[in-house]
PDB file of C-alpha atoms in Angstrom:
ATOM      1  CA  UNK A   1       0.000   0.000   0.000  1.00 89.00           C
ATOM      2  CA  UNK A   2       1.449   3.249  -0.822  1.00 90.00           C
ATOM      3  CA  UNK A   3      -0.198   6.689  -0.468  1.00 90.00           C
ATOM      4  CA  UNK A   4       0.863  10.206  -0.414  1.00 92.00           C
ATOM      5  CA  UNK A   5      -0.522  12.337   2.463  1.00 90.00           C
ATOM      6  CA  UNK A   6       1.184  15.619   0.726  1.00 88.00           C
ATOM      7  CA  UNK A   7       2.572  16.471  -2.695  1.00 88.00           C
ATOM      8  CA  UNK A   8       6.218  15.601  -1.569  1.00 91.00           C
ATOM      9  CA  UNK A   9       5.148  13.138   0.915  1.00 92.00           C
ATOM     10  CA  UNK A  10       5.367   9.304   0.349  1.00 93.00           C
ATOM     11  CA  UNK A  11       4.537   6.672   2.564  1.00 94.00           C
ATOM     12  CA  UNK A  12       4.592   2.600   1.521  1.00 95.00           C
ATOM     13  CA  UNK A  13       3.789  -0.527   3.720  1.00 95.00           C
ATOM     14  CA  UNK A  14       4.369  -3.986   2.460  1.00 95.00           C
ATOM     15  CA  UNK A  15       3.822  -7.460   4.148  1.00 94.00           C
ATOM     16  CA  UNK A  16       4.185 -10.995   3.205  1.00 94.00           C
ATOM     17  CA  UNK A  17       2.143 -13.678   4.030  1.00 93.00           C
ATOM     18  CA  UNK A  18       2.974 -17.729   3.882  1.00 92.00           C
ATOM     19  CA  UNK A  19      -0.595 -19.323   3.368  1.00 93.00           C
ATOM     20  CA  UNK A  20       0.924 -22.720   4.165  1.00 93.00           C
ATOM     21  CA  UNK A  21       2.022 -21.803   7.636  1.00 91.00           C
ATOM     22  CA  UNK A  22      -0.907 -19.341   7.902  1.00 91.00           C
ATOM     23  CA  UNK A  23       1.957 -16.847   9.222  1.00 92.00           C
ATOM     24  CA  UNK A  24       2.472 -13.283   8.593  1.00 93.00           C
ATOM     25  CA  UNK A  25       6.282 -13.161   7.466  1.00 94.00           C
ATOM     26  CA  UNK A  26       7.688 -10.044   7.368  1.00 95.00           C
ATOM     27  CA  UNK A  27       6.482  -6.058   7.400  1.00 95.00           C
ATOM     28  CA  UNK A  28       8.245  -3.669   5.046  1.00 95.00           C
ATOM     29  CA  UNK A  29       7.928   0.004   5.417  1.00 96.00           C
ATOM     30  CA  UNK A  30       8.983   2.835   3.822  1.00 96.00           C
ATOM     31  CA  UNK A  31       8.797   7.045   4.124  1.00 96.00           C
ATOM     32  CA  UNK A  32      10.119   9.324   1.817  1.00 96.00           C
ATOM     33  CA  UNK A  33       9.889  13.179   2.701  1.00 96.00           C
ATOM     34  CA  UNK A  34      11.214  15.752  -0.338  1.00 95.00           C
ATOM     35  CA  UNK A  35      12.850  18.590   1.433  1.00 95.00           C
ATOM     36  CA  UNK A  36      13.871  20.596  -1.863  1.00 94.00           C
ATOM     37  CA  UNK A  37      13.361  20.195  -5.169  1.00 92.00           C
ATOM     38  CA  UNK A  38      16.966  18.366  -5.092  1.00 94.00           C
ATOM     39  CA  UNK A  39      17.077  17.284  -1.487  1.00 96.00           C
ATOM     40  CA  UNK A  40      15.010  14.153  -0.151  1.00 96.00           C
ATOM     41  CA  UNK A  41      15.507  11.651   2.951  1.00 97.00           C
ATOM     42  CA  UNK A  42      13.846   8.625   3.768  1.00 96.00           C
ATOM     43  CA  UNK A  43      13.570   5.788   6.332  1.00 96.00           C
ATOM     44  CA  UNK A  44      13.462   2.084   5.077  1.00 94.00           C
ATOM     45  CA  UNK A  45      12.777  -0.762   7.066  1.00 95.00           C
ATOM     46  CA  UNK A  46      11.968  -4.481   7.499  1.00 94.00           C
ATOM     47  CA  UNK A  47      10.890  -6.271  10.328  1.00 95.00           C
ATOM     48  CA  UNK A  48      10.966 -10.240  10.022  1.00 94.00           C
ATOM     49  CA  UNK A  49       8.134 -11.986  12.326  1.00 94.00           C
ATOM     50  CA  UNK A  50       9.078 -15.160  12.155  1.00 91.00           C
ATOM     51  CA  UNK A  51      12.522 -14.491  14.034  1.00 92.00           C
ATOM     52  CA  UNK A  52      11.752 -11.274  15.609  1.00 93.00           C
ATOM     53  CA  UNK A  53      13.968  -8.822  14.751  1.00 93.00           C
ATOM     54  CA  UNK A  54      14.872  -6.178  11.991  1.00 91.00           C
ATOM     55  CA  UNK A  55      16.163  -7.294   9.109  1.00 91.00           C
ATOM     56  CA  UNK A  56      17.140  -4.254   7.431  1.00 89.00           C
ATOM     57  CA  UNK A  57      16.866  -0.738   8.966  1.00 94.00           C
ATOM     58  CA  UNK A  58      17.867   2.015   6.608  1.00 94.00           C
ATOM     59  CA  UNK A  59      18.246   5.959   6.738  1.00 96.00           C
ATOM     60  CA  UNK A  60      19.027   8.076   3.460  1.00 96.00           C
ATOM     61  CA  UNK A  61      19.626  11.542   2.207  1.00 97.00           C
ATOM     62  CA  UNK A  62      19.613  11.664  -1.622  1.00 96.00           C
ATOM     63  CA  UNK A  63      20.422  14.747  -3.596  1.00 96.00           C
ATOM     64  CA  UNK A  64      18.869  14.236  -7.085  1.00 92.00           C
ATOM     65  CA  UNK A  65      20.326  16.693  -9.852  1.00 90.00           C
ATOM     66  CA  UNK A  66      18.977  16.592 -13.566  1.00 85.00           C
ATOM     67  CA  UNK A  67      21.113  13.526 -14.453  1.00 87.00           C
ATOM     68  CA  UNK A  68      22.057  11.961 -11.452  1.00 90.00           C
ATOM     69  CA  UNK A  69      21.369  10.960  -8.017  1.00 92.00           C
ATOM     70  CA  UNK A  70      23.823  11.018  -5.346  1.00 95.00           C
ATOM     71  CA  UNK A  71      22.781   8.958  -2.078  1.00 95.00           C
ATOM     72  CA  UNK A  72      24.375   8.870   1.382  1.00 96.00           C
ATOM     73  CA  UNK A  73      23.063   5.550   3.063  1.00 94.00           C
ATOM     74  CA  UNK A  74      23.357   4.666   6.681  1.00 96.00           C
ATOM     75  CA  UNK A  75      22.064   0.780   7.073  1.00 92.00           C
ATOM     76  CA  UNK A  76      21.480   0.383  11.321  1.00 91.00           C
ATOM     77  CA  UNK A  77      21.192  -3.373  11.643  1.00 86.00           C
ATOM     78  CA  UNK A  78      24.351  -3.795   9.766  1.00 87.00           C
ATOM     79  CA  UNK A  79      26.323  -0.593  11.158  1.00 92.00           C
ATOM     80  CA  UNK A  80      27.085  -0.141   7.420  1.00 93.00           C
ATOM     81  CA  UNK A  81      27.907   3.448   5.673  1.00 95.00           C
ATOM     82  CA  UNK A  82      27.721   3.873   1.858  1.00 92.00           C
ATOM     83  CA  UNK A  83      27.912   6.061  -0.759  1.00 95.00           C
ATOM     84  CA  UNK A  84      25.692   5.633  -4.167  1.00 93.00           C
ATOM     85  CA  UNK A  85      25.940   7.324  -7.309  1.00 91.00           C
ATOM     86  CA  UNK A  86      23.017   6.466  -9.905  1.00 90.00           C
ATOM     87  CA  UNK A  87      22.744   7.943 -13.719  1.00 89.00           C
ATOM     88  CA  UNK A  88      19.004   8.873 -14.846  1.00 81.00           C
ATOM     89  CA  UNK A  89      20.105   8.581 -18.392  1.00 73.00           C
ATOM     90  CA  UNK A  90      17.958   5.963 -20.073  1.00 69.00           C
ATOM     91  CA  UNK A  91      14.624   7.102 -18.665  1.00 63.00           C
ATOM     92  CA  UNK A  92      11.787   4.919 -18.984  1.00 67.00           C
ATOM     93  CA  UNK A  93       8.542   5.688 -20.717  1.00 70.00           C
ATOM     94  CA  UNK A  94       5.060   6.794 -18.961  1.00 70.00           C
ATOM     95  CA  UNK A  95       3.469   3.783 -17.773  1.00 69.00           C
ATOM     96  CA  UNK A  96      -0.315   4.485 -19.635  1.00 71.00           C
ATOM     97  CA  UNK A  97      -3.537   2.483 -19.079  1.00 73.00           C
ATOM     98  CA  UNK A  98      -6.244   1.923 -22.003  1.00 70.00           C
ATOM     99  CA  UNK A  99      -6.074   3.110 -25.792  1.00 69.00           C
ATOM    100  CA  UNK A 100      -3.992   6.463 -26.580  1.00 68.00           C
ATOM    101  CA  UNK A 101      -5.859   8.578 -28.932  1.00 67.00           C
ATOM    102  CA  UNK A 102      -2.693   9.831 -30.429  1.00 68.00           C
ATOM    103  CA  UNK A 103      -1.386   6.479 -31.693  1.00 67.00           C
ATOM    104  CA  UNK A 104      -3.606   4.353 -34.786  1.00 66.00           C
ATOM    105  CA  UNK A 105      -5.177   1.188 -33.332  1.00 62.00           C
ATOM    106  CA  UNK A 106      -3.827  -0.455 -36.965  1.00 65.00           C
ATOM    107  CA  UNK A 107      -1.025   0.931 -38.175  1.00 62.00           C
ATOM    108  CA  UNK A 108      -1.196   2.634 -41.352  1.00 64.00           C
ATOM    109  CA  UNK A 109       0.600  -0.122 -43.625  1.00 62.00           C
ATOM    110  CA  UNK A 110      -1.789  -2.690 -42.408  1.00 58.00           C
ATOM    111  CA  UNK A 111      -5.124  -1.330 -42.857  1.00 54.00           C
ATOM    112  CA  UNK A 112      -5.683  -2.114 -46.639  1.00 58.00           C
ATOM    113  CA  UNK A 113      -4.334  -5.709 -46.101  1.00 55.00           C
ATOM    114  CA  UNK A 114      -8.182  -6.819 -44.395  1.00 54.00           C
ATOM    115  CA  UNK A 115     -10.111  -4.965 -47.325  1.00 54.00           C
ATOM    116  CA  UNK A 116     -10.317  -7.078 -50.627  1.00 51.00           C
TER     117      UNK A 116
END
């Protein structure tokens, strides 16, 4: 479930259930606050039910410029550190739903070859 309680506000919740055990496995969270147009931090985490604990526990400050995104990671559980660096230059296309009124349902070299 993800939802968005302000524009640069973004809040996710995740959980896995095993229907053979009839236990709940694991709760994944996530929060994402946009400070500036190029600033962001979020809070990552995953708690595992069936032993108890945290399995993953992050805290991030990203700085996003028009190319790239630079991310300063600090992962609790594993008292880990990193740096990222990530290129945004093969951006994907909109995701669309239903028919596009720009685009031909038959393409234009095809629609003569049903009329005889």
């Amino acid at each position: 479930i993800q939802f968005r309680p302000q524009k640069d506000w973004l809040i996710g919740v995740g959980s896995a259930y095993d229907p053979h055990s009839h236990t709940w496995r694991n709760l994944d969270a996530n929060l994402r606050l946009k400070l500036t147009k190029e600033l962001a931090v979020s809070h990552w985490s995953v708690y595992d039910f069936v032993n108890n604990r945290f399995t993953y526990q992050d805290y991030q400050l990203d700085y996003e410029a028009h190319d790239w995104i630079t991310s300063l990671v600090y992962r609790s559980v594993q008292n880990e550190l990193y740096f990222q660096f990530s290129l945004k230059a093969f951006p994907q296309p909109a995701v669309t739903i239903g028919p596009n009124p720009a685009q031909d349902l038959i393409p234009k070299n095809r629609r003569n070859a049903f009329v005889h």
